[in-house]
Amino acid sequence: MTQPSVLKNKTIESSSKEVSKETSKESSLDNATISAKFLESCKKFSEKPALLYKKDHTFGYIQYKRLLNLVENFTLSLEKLGVKKGDRVMAVSENRPEWVVSDLATISLGAIFTPVNATLTSEQIKEIIYEIKPKIIVISEKRQLSKLIEIKKEINKDIIIVYYNIEIREDLSEFKNDKCHFIEALQLNTHKNYSDYFKQKVGYLRGDDTISILYTLGPNGKYRGVELSHNNVLSNIQGTVEAIAPKSNDRFLSVLPLSHALEKTAGYYLPILHGCQIIYVTELSKFSQIAQRYKPTVIIGVPRLYEKTYQKIEDLFNKSRLKSYFFKRAVSKNKKKLTNWIYEQVVYRNSKKALGGNIRVLVSGGAALHPKVGKFFNDCKMPIMEGYGLTELSPIVTVNRLEHYKIGTVGKPLPNTHIKIANDGEILVKGPGLMKGYYNNGAGPQLYLEKGWFKTGDLGEFDEDGYLKIIGRKKEVIVLSTGKNVCPRSIETRLTLSPYIKQAVVVGDDRKHIAALLVPDIIKLQQKFWIRSKYEVINNKDVRAFLQDEIDKQLAGFARHEQIKKFALITTAFTKQNLFLNEDNSINRDKINLIYNNVIEELCD
């Protein structure tokens, strides 16, 4: 494996002192396309299962040859519905096999698939519809249809609506637009073999054709569409393969939404193009049960998924004094190697069963993973490969490798990607994964380029071994009136390791000290203190004193100016729906500072 070499000499560009980490290995895709690679995969793995899904939906179990047949037919269906090269097909749906068919069929026509997160509001969806002017809108079920009904007057009468769940047919009568069920769309074609025609269509595609517009929240709070091409995504897969090393018998458990760039590239395209299986999780609350039933080998998720799993495992062990003792010793920094076999039998083996027992690798991205959680899963022989990326870069930039990884870092750059750190600590990136531009924005990526380097807005540093560490967001750094800087993410991550704190936001810009807005686990606190009312929990002096102890325990070792001595308890969770979370689950600090301004003033006075 070619590793990026560390340049010892320092280069000067745009008056910035930068250390460059590069690799000589470059991408050579030769105008390859995802559709052509998909054809190769289906030919090689035709009899193998590709997609697994709940039985009470349209599909349950789909082999590669069946998936190809569906894609071939739906490609013609879209063409008969009037979709042409460059047209946009918008999807408002949760993860499911029909989504995959819709995506592959759309890009095989040379059209552009535009999935939006199923949690978006009707107003947000309306803005995207206005911008991309889709030829077709694909929806899944009643929850998504209700959003279209709210904005039906604004939807162009020429837009065709294709829907997955047959039970919403009657509700669609409110629309004058042409509409058809997914199966009805497939039935627009006569029963014959369309393989040759499909191959012909795929042959017309080019590597620089746009395949996706993925919407991500910008710094102004508005969603913007990132245009990605076949080459962008394939180069990212090419660089990621050596880190995850997919095997044809791997089972990927799909947890993140397919509208998320990490899931789309690493959790969908990568396994499909390598003969793996994908299992779709429709109810995140049943994540553990599904994992235990289908026994995945690979899971791609955000840190919160693994942190919550860690907490659930800890809660299970805490039900028994003896088991609790062994668990605490197992996660202790001072445990003796001679007793590791005991922990293996009592703690690690049982913990591995919580995710099915067959995990080969876990991938984490989107935010920092607490080292304590990473070390625990590693001890359980379920290594978590932390990585770093942005939608604009297709999205993976760095990732740890199974053979070489360092907990607490996001790994090294992909072989075809270059990184350098600017004088102010900002991470700059260059590589074939860099987007074509922002949709409908003539300036394109130049808004964020500096002599060809993409300005990520993230702060980072390389350690002595060339592993990247993310320090925080450029705009997120809290500058106290004392002149000290605070990176809130690491504090927030540590606070949420307490089983009694679900979410935390650190505030205090331009103040003497920092404080925190906490979303507590009301139910656990009610049970612990025998309190019925959640409002009494918020105001109870004993509860607040207990939580202060939890905070002090979690922040032991942090600097004095990074300690939390004042906090407010919030009963409403921070979510994407109420816009307190961004698309990538990061905190929308501008929104929180605006809405909770009075609370923050009081805390930081």
Coordinates of C-alpha atoms in Angstrom, one line a residue:
M1 CA 0.0 0.0 0.0
T2 CA 1.5 3.3 -1.0
Q3 CA 1.5 5.8 1.9
P4 CA 1.6 9.6 1.5
S5 CA 5.1 10.9 2.0
V6 CA 5.8 13.7 4.4
L7 CA 7.5 16.6 2.7
K8 CA 10.2 17.9 5.0
N9 CA 10.5 21.2 3.3
K10 CA 7.8 23.8 4.0
T11 CA 6.1 25.5 1.0
I12 CA 4.7 29.0 0.8
E13 CA 1.4 29.6 -1.1
S14 CA -0.8 32.7 -0.8
S15 CA 1.2 33.9 2.2
S16 CA 0.3 30.7 4.1
K17 CA 2.8 28.3 5.6
E18 CA 1.6 24.8 4.8
V19 CA 2.9 21.3 5.3
S20 CA 2.0 19.0 2.4
K21 CA 1.1 15.3 2.7
E22 CA 0.9 13.7 -0.8
T23 CA 1.1 10.4 -2.5
S24 CA 2.4 9.6 -6.0
K25 CA -0.4 7.2 -6.7
E26 CA -3.0 8.8 -9.0
S27 CA -6.4 7.7 -10.2
S28 CA -6.7 6.1 -13.6
L29 CA -10.3 5.5 -14.4
D30 CA -10.2 5.7 -18.2
N31 CA -13.7 7.2 -18.5
A32 CA -15.2 4.4 -16.5
T33 CA -18.8 4.8 -15.3
I34 CA -20.7 3.4 -12.3
S35 CA -23.3 1.9 -14.7
A36 CA -20.6 0.0 -16.6
K37 CA -19.0 -1.2 -13.4
F38 CA -22.5 -2.3 -12.2
L39 CA -22.9 -4.4 -15.3
E40 CA -19.6 -6.1 -14.7
S41 CA -20.5 -6.8 -11.1
C42 CA -23.9 -8.3 -12.0
K43 CA -22.2 -10.6 -14.6
K44 CA -19.6 -11.8 -12.1
F45 CA -22.0 -12.2 -9.1
S46 CA -25.3 -12.9 -10.9
E47 CA -26.5 -15.7 -8.5
K48 CA -25.5 -13.9 -5.3
P49 CA -27.9 -11.9 -3.1
A50 CA -27.4 -8.2 -3.5
L51 CA -30.2 -6.6 -1.4
L52 CA -32.0 -7.8 1.7
Y53 CA -35.1 -6.0 2.9
K54 CA -38.0 -6.3 5.3
K55 CA -40.6 -8.9 3.9
D56 CA -43.6 -6.5 4.3
H57 CA -42.2 -4.2 1.6
T58 CA -42.1 -4.6 -2.2
F59 CA -38.9 -6.6 -2.2
G60 CA -37.4 -9.0 0.4
Y61 CA -34.4 -10.7 -1.2
I62 CA -32.9 -9.7 -4.6
Q63 CA -30.1 -11.5 -6.5
Y64 CA -27.7 -9.5 -8.6
K65 CA -29.3 -10.8 -11.8
R66 CA -32.7 -9.8 -10.6
L67 CA -31.5 -6.3 -9.6
L68 CA -30.0 -5.9 -13.1
N69 CA -33.2 -6.9 -14.7
L70 CA -35.1 -4.4 -12.6
V71 CA -32.6 -1.6 -13.4
E72 CA -32.8 -2.4 -17.2
N73 CA -36.6 -2.3 -17.2
F74 CA -36.9 0.9 -15.0
T75 CA -34.3 2.6 -17.3
L76 CA -36.7 2.1 -20.2
S77 CA -39.6 3.1 -18.0
L78 CA -38.0 6.5 -17.2
E79 CA -37.2 7.0 -20.8
K80 CA -40.9 6.4 -21.7
L81 CA -41.9 8.8 -19.0
G82 CA -39.8 11.4 -20.9
V83 CA -36.5 11.5 -18.9
K84 CA -33.5 12.5 -21.1
K85 CA -29.8 13.0 -20.5
G86 CA -29.3 15.8 -18.0
D87 CA -32.8 15.8 -16.6
R88 CA -33.2 15.6 -12.8
V89 CA -35.0 12.8 -11.0
M90 CA -35.7 13.8 -7.4
A91 CA -36.3 11.2 -4.7
V92 CA -37.9 11.7 -1.3
S93 CA -37.6 8.3 0.3
E94 CA -36.0 6.2 3.1
N95 CA -33.5 3.5 2.2
R96 CA -35.0 0.6 0.2
P97 CA -34.3 -1.5 -2.9
E98 CA -36.6 0.6 -5.1
W99 CA -34.3 3.6 -4.3
V100 CA -31.3 1.7 -5.6
V101 CA -33.2 0.7 -8.8
S102 CA -34.3 4.3 -9.3
D103 CA -30.8 5.7 -8.9
L104 CA -29.0 3.1 -11.2
A105 CA -31.7 3.5 -13.8
T106 CA -31.5 7.3 -13.7
I107 CA -27.8 7.6 -14.1
S108 CA -27.7 4.9 -16.8
L109 CA -29.9 7.2 -18.9
G110 CA -27.4 10.0 -18.4
A111 CA -29.9 11.8 -16.1
I112 CA -29.1 13.1 -12.6
F113 CA -30.5 11.5 -9.5
T114 CA -31.2 14.0 -6.7
P115 CA -32.1 12.3 -3.4
V116 CA -33.1 14.4 -0.5
N117 CA -33.1 13.4 3.2
A118 CA -36.4 12.0 4.2
T119 CA -36.3 14.3 7.3
L120 CA -36.4 17.5 5.3
T121 CA -39.5 19.7 5.7
S122 CA -42.0 20.6 2.9
E123 CA -40.5 24.1 2.7
Q124 CA -37.0 22.8 2.3
I125 CA -38.2 20.3 -0.3
K126 CA -40.0 23.1 -2.1
E127 CA -36.8 25.2 -2.4
I128 CA -34.9 22.2 -3.9
I129 CA -37.8 21.6 -6.4
Y130 CA -37.6 25.2 -7.5
E131 CA -33.9 25.0 -8.0
I132 CA -33.5 21.7 -9.8
K133 CA -36.8 21.6 -11.7
P134 CA -37.1 17.8 -11.6
K135 CA -38.8 15.9 -14.5
I136 CA -39.9 13.2 -12.0
I137 CA -40.4 13.2 -8.2
V138 CA -40.1 9.7 -6.6
I139 CA -41.8 9.3 -3.2
S140 CA -42.0 6.3 -0.9
E141 CA -44.9 6.5 1.6
K142 CA -47.5 8.7 3.4
R143 CA -45.1 10.7 5.5
Q144 CA -43.2 11.9 2.4
L145 CA -46.4 12.4 0.4
S146 CA -47.8 14.7 3.1
K147 CA -45.0 17.0 2.5
L148 CA -45.8 17.2 -1.2
I149 CA -49.4 17.8 -0.5
E150 CA -48.5 20.8 1.6
I151 CA -46.7 22.4 -1.3
K152 CA -48.8 20.9 -4.2
K153 CA -49.8 24.3 -5.5
E154 CA -46.2 25.2 -6.0
I155 CA -45.3 21.9 -7.8
N156 CA -45.1 22.3 -11.6
K157 CA -48.0 20.5 -13.3
D158 CA -45.6 18.9 -15.7
I159 CA -43.8 17.0 -13.0
I160 CA -44.5 13.2 -13.0
I161 CA -44.8 11.6 -9.6
V162 CA -43.7 7.9 -9.2
Y163 CA -44.5 6.3 -5.8
Y164 CA -43.3 3.1 -4.1
N165 CA -46.1 2.2 -1.7
I166 CA -49.4 1.3 -3.4
E167 CA -51.5 2.4 -0.4
I168 CA -50.9 6.1 -1.1
R169 CA -52.6 5.9 -4.5
E170 CA -55.8 7.5 -3.3
D171 CA -54.0 10.4 -1.6
L172 CA -52.4 11.2 -4.9
S173 CA -55.8 12.1 -6.4
E174 CA -55.1 15.6 -5.1
F175 CA -52.4 16.0 -7.7
K176 CA -53.2 16.8 -11.3
N177 CA -49.7 15.8 -12.3
D178 CA -49.1 12.5 -14.1
K179 CA -48.5 9.8 -11.6
C180 CA -47.9 6.0 -11.5
H181 CA -46.9 3.3 -9.1
F182 CA -43.4 1.9 -9.3
I183 CA -44.7 -1.5 -10.6
E184 CA -46.9 0.3 -13.1
A185 CA -43.9 2.2 -14.4
L186 CA -42.1 -1.2 -14.9
Q187 CA -45.2 -2.5 -16.8
L188 CA -44.9 0.3 -19.4
N189 CA -42.5 -2.1 -21.1
T190 CA -43.4 -5.2 -22.9
H191 CA -42.0 -8.5 -21.6
K192 CA -38.8 -9.0 -23.4
N193 CA -35.0 -8.8 -22.9
Y194 CA -33.7 -5.3 -22.8
S195 CA -30.1 -6.2 -22.0
D196 CA -28.6 -5.1 -25.3
Y197 CA -30.5 -1.8 -25.4
F198 CA -29.4 -1.1 -21.8
K199 CA -25.8 -1.8 -22.6
Q200 CA -26.1 0.5 -25.6
K201 CA -27.3 3.3 -23.3
V202 CA -24.5 2.7 -20.8
G203 CA -22.0 2.8 -23.6
Y204 CA -23.0 6.4 -24.4
L205 CA -22.1 7.6 -20.8
R206 CA -19.0 9.5 -20.0
G207 CA -17.0 9.6 -16.8
D208 CA -17.5 13.3 -16.3
D209 CA -21.3 13.1 -16.6
T210 CA -23.0 14.4 -13.5
I211 CA -24.8 11.5 -11.7
S212 CA -25.9 13.1 -8.4
I213 CA -26.8 16.4 -6.9
L214 CA -26.5 15.9 -3.1
Y215 CA -27.9 18.6 -0.9
T216 CA -25.9 19.7 2.1
L217 CA -26.4 22.6 4.5
G218 CA -24.2 25.6 3.7
P219 CA -22.7 28.2 6.2
N220 CA -25.7 30.5 5.6
G221 CA -28.2 27.8 6.7
K222 CA -29.4 27.2 3.1
Y223 CA -29.2 23.9 1.3
R224 CA -26.9 23.8 -1.7
G225 CA -26.5 21.0 -4.3
V226 CA -23.2 19.3 -4.8
E227 CA -22.7 18.0 -8.3
L228 CA -20.8 14.7 -8.4
S229 CA -19.7 12.8 -11.5
H230 CA -19.0 9.1 -12.3
N231 CA -15.3 9.9 -12.0
N232 CA -15.7 11.7 -8.7
V233 CA -17.4 8.8 -7.0
L234 CA -15.3 6.0 -8.7
S235 CA -12.1 7.7 -7.8
N236 CA -13.3 7.9 -4.2
I237 CA -14.2 4.2 -4.2
Q238 CA -10.9 3.3 -5.7
G239 CA -9.1 5.1 -2.9
T240 CA -11.4 3.6 -0.2
V241 CA -11.2 0.0 -1.3
E242 CA -7.8 -0.5 0.2
A243 CA -9.0 0.8 3.6
I244 CA -12.2 -1.3 3.9
A245 CA -10.9 -4.1 1.6
P246 CA -14.4 -5.3 0.7
K247 CA -14.9 -9.1 0.3
S248 CA -17.6 -10.6 -1.9
N249 CA -19.1 -12.4 1.1
D250 CA -19.4 -9.1 3.1
R251 CA -22.8 -8.0 4.4
F252 CA -23.1 -4.2 4.8
L253 CA -25.7 -3.0 7.2
S254 CA -27.2 0.2 5.8
V255 CA -27.9 2.7 8.6
L256 CA -27.2 6.2 7.3
P257 CA -29.6 7.7 4.7
L258 CA -28.7 7.0 1.1
S259 CA -29.0 10.8 0.5
H260 CA -25.9 11.0 2.7
A261 CA -22.7 11.1 0.6
L262 CA -20.8 8.6 2.9
E263 CA -23.6 6.0 2.7
K264 CA -24.1 6.6 -1.1
T265 CA -20.4 6.0 -1.9
A266 CA -19.1 3.6 0.8
G267 CA -22.3 1.9 1.9
Y268 CA -24.0 1.5 -1.5
Y269 CA -21.8 1.9 -4.6
L270 CA -18.7 0.3 -3.1
P271 CA -20.5 -3.0 -2.0
I272 CA -22.7 -3.2 -5.1
L273 CA -19.6 -2.9 -7.3
H274 CA -17.8 -5.7 -5.4
G275 CA -20.5 -8.3 -5.1
C276 CA -21.4 -7.7 -1.5
Q277 CA -24.8 -7.8 0.2
I278 CA -26.6 -4.8 1.6
I279 CA -29.2 -5.0 4.4
Y280 CA -31.5 -2.1 4.9
V281 CA -32.4 -0.8 8.4
T282 CA -35.7 0.9 8.2
E283 CA -36.2 1.5 11.9
L284 CA -33.1 2.8 13.6
S285 CA -34.6 1.9 17.0
K286 CA -34.3 -1.8 15.9
F287 CA -30.7 -1.4 14.8
S288 CA -29.3 -4.0 17.3
Q289 CA -32.1 -6.6 16.6
I290 CA -31.5 -6.4 12.9
A291 CA -27.8 -6.7 13.4
Q292 CA -28.2 -9.7 15.6
R293 CA -30.5 -11.3 13.0
Y294 CA -28.6 -10.7 9.8
K295 CA -25.1 -10.7 11.3
P296 CA -23.4 -8.0 9.1
T297 CA -19.6 -7.9 8.6
V298 CA -19.4 -4.1 7.8
I299 CA -21.3 -1.2 9.3
I300 CA -20.8 2.5 8.3
G301 CA -22.1 5.0 10.7
V302 CA -21.6 8.2 12.6
P303 CA -20.0 8.3 16.1
R304 CA -23.3 8.7 17.9
L305 CA -24.4 5.3 16.6
Y306 CA -21.4 3.6 18.2
E307 CA -21.5 5.7 21.3
K308 CA -25.2 4.8 21.9
T309 CA -24.3 1.1 21.3
Y310 CA -21.5 1.4 23.8
Q311 CA -23.9 2.9 26.3
K312 CA -26.5 0.1 25.8
I313 CA -23.8 -2.5 26.3
E314 CA -22.7 -0.8 29.5
D315 CA -26.3 -0.6 30.7
L316 CA -26.7 -4.3 30.2
F317 CA -23.6 -5.1 32.2
N318 CA -24.6 -2.7 35.0
K319 CA -27.7 -4.8 35.7
S320 CA -25.4 -7.3 37.5
R321 CA -22.8 -6.2 40.1
L322 CA -20.4 -8.9 39.0
K323 CA -20.7 -8.2 35.3
S324 CA -20.5 -4.4 36.0
Y325 CA -17.2 -5.0 37.9
F326 CA -15.7 -6.9 34.9
F327 CA -17.0 -4.3 32.4
K328 CA -15.4 -1.4 34.3
R329 CA -12.1 -3.3 34.6
A330 CA -12.3 -4.2 30.9
V331 CA -12.5 -0.5 29.8
S332 CA -10.0 0.6 32.5
K333 CA -6.7 2.0 31.2
N334 CA -4.8 0.1 33.9
K335 CA -6.1 -3.4 33.2
K336 CA -3.5 -6.2 33.3
K337 CA -2.7 -8.0 30.1
L338 CA -2.6 -11.3 32.0
T339 CA -6.3 -11.1 32.7
N340 CA -7.4 -10.2 29.2
W341 CA -8.7 -13.7 28.6
I342 CA -11.2 -13.2 31.4
Y343 CA -12.5 -10.0 29.8
E344 CA -12.6 -11.8 26.5
Q345 CA -14.9 -14.4 27.9
V346 CA -17.1 -12.2 30.1
V347 CA -17.2 -8.8 28.3
Y348 CA -15.8 -8.7 24.7
R349 CA -17.4 -11.8 23.3
N350 CA -20.9 -10.9 24.6
S351 CA -20.5 -7.3 23.5
K352 CA -19.7 -8.5 19.9
K353 CA -22.9 -10.5 19.9
A354 CA -24.8 -7.1 20.3
L355 CA -23.9 -6.4 16.6
G356 CA -24.4 -10.0 15.4
G357 CA -21.1 -11.5 16.2
N358 CA -19.5 -11.3 12.6
I359 CA -18.3 -7.7 12.5
R360 CA -15.1 -7.4 10.4
V361 CA -14.8 -3.7 10.3
L362 CA -16.8 -0.6 11.5
V363 CA -16.4 2.7 9.7
S364 CA -17.1 6.0 11.5
G365 CA -17.3 9.5 10.0
G366 CA -19.1 12.8 10.3
A367 CA -17.7 13.8 13.7
A368 CA -15.0 12.8 16.2
L369 CA -15.3 9.5 17.9
H370 CA -14.4 9.4 21.6
P371 CA -11.1 7.3 21.9
K372 CA -12.6 5.4 24.9
V373 CA -15.4 4.1 22.6
G374 CA -13.0 3.3 19.7
K375 CA -10.6 1.4 22.1
F376 CA -13.5 -0.6 23.5
F377 CA -14.8 -1.8 20.1
N378 CA -11.2 -2.5 19.1
D379 CA -10.7 -4.7 22.2
C380 CA -13.9 -6.5 21.2
K381 CA -12.2 -7.3 17.8
M382 CA -14.6 -4.9 16.0
P383 CA -12.2 -2.2 14.9
I384 CA -13.7 1.2 14.1
M385 CA -11.9 2.8 11.2
E386 CA -12.4 6.5 11.7
G387 CA -12.3 8.7 8.6
Y388 CA -12.8 12.3 7.4
G389 CA -14.6 13.8 4.4
L390 CA -17.0 16.2 2.9
T391 CA -19.9 15.9 0.4
E392 CA -17.9 18.1 -1.9
L393 CA -15.1 15.5 -2.0
S394 CA -17.4 12.5 -2.8
P395 CA -16.9 12.4 0.3
I396 CA -13.9 10.5 1.8
V397 CA -10.6 12.3 2.2
T398 CA -8.8 10.3 4.9
V399 CA -9.4 7.0 6.6
N400 CA -7.6 4.6 8.9
R401 CA -6.6 1.2 7.5
L402 CA -7.2 -2.2 9.0
E403 CA -3.5 -3.0 9.0
H404 CA -2.5 0.5 10.2
Y405 CA -4.8 2.6 12.3
K406 CA -4.5 4.9 15.2
I407 CA -7.4 5.6 17.6
G408 CA -8.1 9.3 18.0
T409 CA -7.1 10.2 14.4
V410 CA -9.0 10.0 11.1
G411 CA -6.2 8.2 9.4
K412 CA -4.2 9.1 6.4
P413 CA -5.2 10.5 3.0
L414 CA -6.6 8.2 0.3
P415 CA -3.8 7.2 -2.2
N416 CA -5.2 9.6 -4.8
T417 CA -5.9 12.5 -2.5
H418 CA -3.6 15.3 -1.3
I419 CA -3.9 17.3 1.9
K420 CA -2.0 20.3 3.3
I421 CA -2.5 22.4 6.4
A422 CA -2.7 26.1 5.9
N423 CA -0.9 28.6 8.2
D424 CA -4.2 29.1 10.2
G425 CA -4.7 25.4 10.6
E426 CA -7.3 24.9 7.9
I427 CA -7.3 21.6 6.0
L428 CA -6.9 22.1 2.3
V429 CA -7.6 19.2 -0.1
K430 CA -6.9 18.4 -3.8
G431 CA -7.9 15.2 -5.6
P432 CA -10.1 13.6 -8.3
G433 CA -13.0 13.4 -5.8
L434 CA -13.5 17.2 -5.8
M435 CA -17.0 18.0 -7.0
K436 CA -17.8 19.5 -10.4
G437 CA -19.4 22.5 -8.6
Y438 CA -22.5 23.7 -6.7
Y439 CA -25.6 23.2 -8.8
N440 CA -27.0 26.4 -10.4
N441 CA -24.0 28.4 -9.2
G442 CA -21.8 29.8 -11.9
A443 CA -18.9 30.4 -9.6
G444 CA -18.8 26.7 -8.8
P445 CA -16.2 25.4 -6.4
Q446 CA -14.0 28.5 -7.0
L447 CA -15.8 30.0 -4.0
Y448 CA -13.8 27.6 -1.9
L449 CA -10.6 27.1 -3.9
E450 CA -7.2 28.5 -3.2
K451 CA -4.8 27.8 -6.1
G452 CA -6.6 24.6 -6.8
W453 CA -6.9 23.5 -3.1
F454 CA -10.4 23.1 -1.7
K455 CA -10.8 25.0 1.6
T456 CA -12.7 22.7 3.9
G457 CA -13.3 25.1 6.8
D458 CA -12.1 22.4 9.2
L459 CA -9.0 22.7 11.4
G460 CA -6.5 19.9 11.6
E461 CA -3.0 18.7 12.1
F462 CA -0.8 15.8 11.2
D463 CA 0.9 13.8 14.0
E464 CA 4.4 12.5 13.8
D465 CA 3.3 9.4 11.9
G466 CA 1.3 11.3 9.3
Y467 CA -2.2 10.6 10.8
L468 CA -4.6 13.5 10.5
K469 CA -6.4 14.8 13.6
I470 CA -9.4 17.0 13.4
I471 CA -9.3 19.9 15.9
G472 CA -12.6 21.5 15.0
R473 CA -14.4 23.8 12.6
K474 CA -12.9 27.2 11.7
K475 CA -16.1 29.0 12.5
E476 CA -16.8 26.8 15.5
V477 CA -13.8 27.8 17.6
I478 CA -14.9 29.6 20.7
V479 CA -12.7 32.6 21.5
L480 CA -13.1 33.7 25.1
S481 CA -12.7 37.3 26.2
T482 CA -9.6 36.1 28.0
G483 CA -8.0 35.3 24.6
K484 CA -8.1 31.6 25.1
N485 CA -9.5 29.3 22.3
V486 CA -11.9 26.4 23.0
C487 CA -12.8 23.7 20.4
P488 CA -16.3 22.7 21.6
R489 CA -16.6 19.4 19.7
S490 CA -14.2 17.4 21.9
I491 CA -15.9 18.7 25.1
E492 CA -19.4 17.9 23.7
T493 CA -18.3 14.4 22.6
R494 CA -17.0 13.7 26.1
L495 CA -20.1 15.0 27.9
T496 CA -22.4 12.8 25.8
L497 CA -20.5 9.7 27.1
S498 CA -22.4 10.2 30.3
P499 CA -25.5 7.9 30.1
Y500 CA -27.5 10.8 31.6
I501 CA -26.6 13.3 28.8
K502 CA -28.1 12.8 25.4
Q503 CA -26.8 15.9 23.7
A504 CA -24.5 18.8 24.6
V505 CA -23.7 22.2 23.0
V506 CA -20.9 24.3 24.4
V507 CA -21.4 28.0 24.2
G508 CA -19.4 31.1 25.3
D509 CA -17.9 33.0 22.4
D510 CA -16.5 36.4 23.5
R511 CA -17.4 35.6 27.2
K512 CA -15.2 35.0 30.2
H513 CA -16.0 31.3 30.4
I514 CA -17.8 28.6 28.5
A515 CA -21.2 27.0 29.5
A516 CA -23.3 24.2 28.1
L517 CA -26.9 23.5 26.9
L518 CA -27.7 19.9 27.8
V519 CA -30.4 17.6 26.6
P520 CA -30.6 15.1 29.5
D521 CA -32.0 11.6 29.4
I522 CA -35.2 12.4 31.3
I523 CA -36.4 8.8 31.7
K524 CA -33.1 7.6 33.3
L525 CA -33.1 10.6 35.6
Q526 CA -36.7 10.0 36.5
Q527 CA -36.0 6.4 37.4
K528 CA -32.9 7.3 39.4
F529 CA -34.5 10.0 41.5
W530 CA -38.0 8.7 41.6
I531 CA -39.5 11.8 39.9
R532 CA -42.6 11.7 37.8
S533 CA -42.7 15.1 36.0
K534 CA -40.0 15.8 33.5
Y535 CA -40.2 19.5 34.4
E536 CA -39.4 18.6 38.0
V537 CA -36.3 16.8 36.7
I538 CA -35.1 19.9 35.0
N539 CA -35.5 22.0 38.2
N540 CA -34.5 19.5 40.9
K541 CA -31.4 20.6 42.9
D542 CA -30.3 17.0 43.5
V543 CA -30.5 16.2 39.8
R544 CA -28.5 19.3 38.9
A545 CA -25.9 18.5 41.5
F546 CA -25.7 14.9 40.2
L547 CA -25.3 16.1 36.6
Q548 CA -22.5 18.5 37.7
D549 CA -20.7 15.5 39.1
E550 CA -21.2 13.7 35.8
I551 CA -19.8 16.7 33.9
D552 CA -16.8 17.0 36.2
K553 CA -16.1 13.3 35.8
Q554 CA -16.3 13.4 32.0
L555 CA -14.1 16.5 31.7
A556 CA -11.4 15.4 34.1
G557 CA -8.1 16.1 32.4
F558 CA -9.4 19.0 30.3
A559 CA -7.9 22.4 30.8
R560 CA -9.3 24.8 33.4
H561 CA -10.9 27.1 30.8
E562 CA -12.5 24.0 29.2
Q563 CA -14.5 23.0 32.3
I564 CA -18.3 23.4 32.5
K565 CA -19.5 25.0 35.7
K566 CA -22.8 26.4 34.4
F567 CA -25.4 24.6 32.3
A568 CA -29.0 24.8 31.2
L569 CA -31.2 21.7 30.8
I570 CA -33.2 21.6 27.6
T571 CA -36.3 19.4 27.2
T572 CA -36.4 19.6 23.4
A573 CA -33.9 17.5 21.5
F574 CA -31.7 19.0 18.8
T575 CA -32.8 17.5 15.5
K576 CA -32.7 18.1 11.8
Q577 CA -36.4 18.7 11.8
N578 CA -36.2 21.7 14.1
L579 CA -33.0 22.7 12.2
F580 CA -30.7 22.6 15.3
L581 CA -28.7 19.9 13.5
N582 CA -27.2 20.1 10.1
E583 CA -27.4 17.5 7.3
D584 CA -24.3 15.7 8.6
N585 CA -25.7 15.7 12.2
S586 CA -23.3 18.4 13.3
I587 CA -24.7 21.2 15.5
N588 CA -26.2 24.3 13.8
R589 CA -24.5 26.8 16.2
D590 CA -25.9 29.9 14.5
K591 CA -29.5 28.7 15.0
I592 CA -28.8 27.7 18.7
N593 CA -27.1 31.0 19.5
L594 CA -30.1 32.8 18.0
I595 CA -32.9 30.9 19.7
Y596 CA -31.1 30.4 23.1
N597 CA -29.5 33.9 23.1
N598 CA -31.1 34.9 26.5
V599 CA -30.2 31.6 28.1
I600 CA -26.6 31.9 26.9
E601 CA -26.4 35.5 28.2
E602 CA -27.5 34.3 31.6
L603 CA -25.1 31.3 31.7
C604 CA -22.1 33.3 30.6
D605 CA -22.7 36.5 32.5

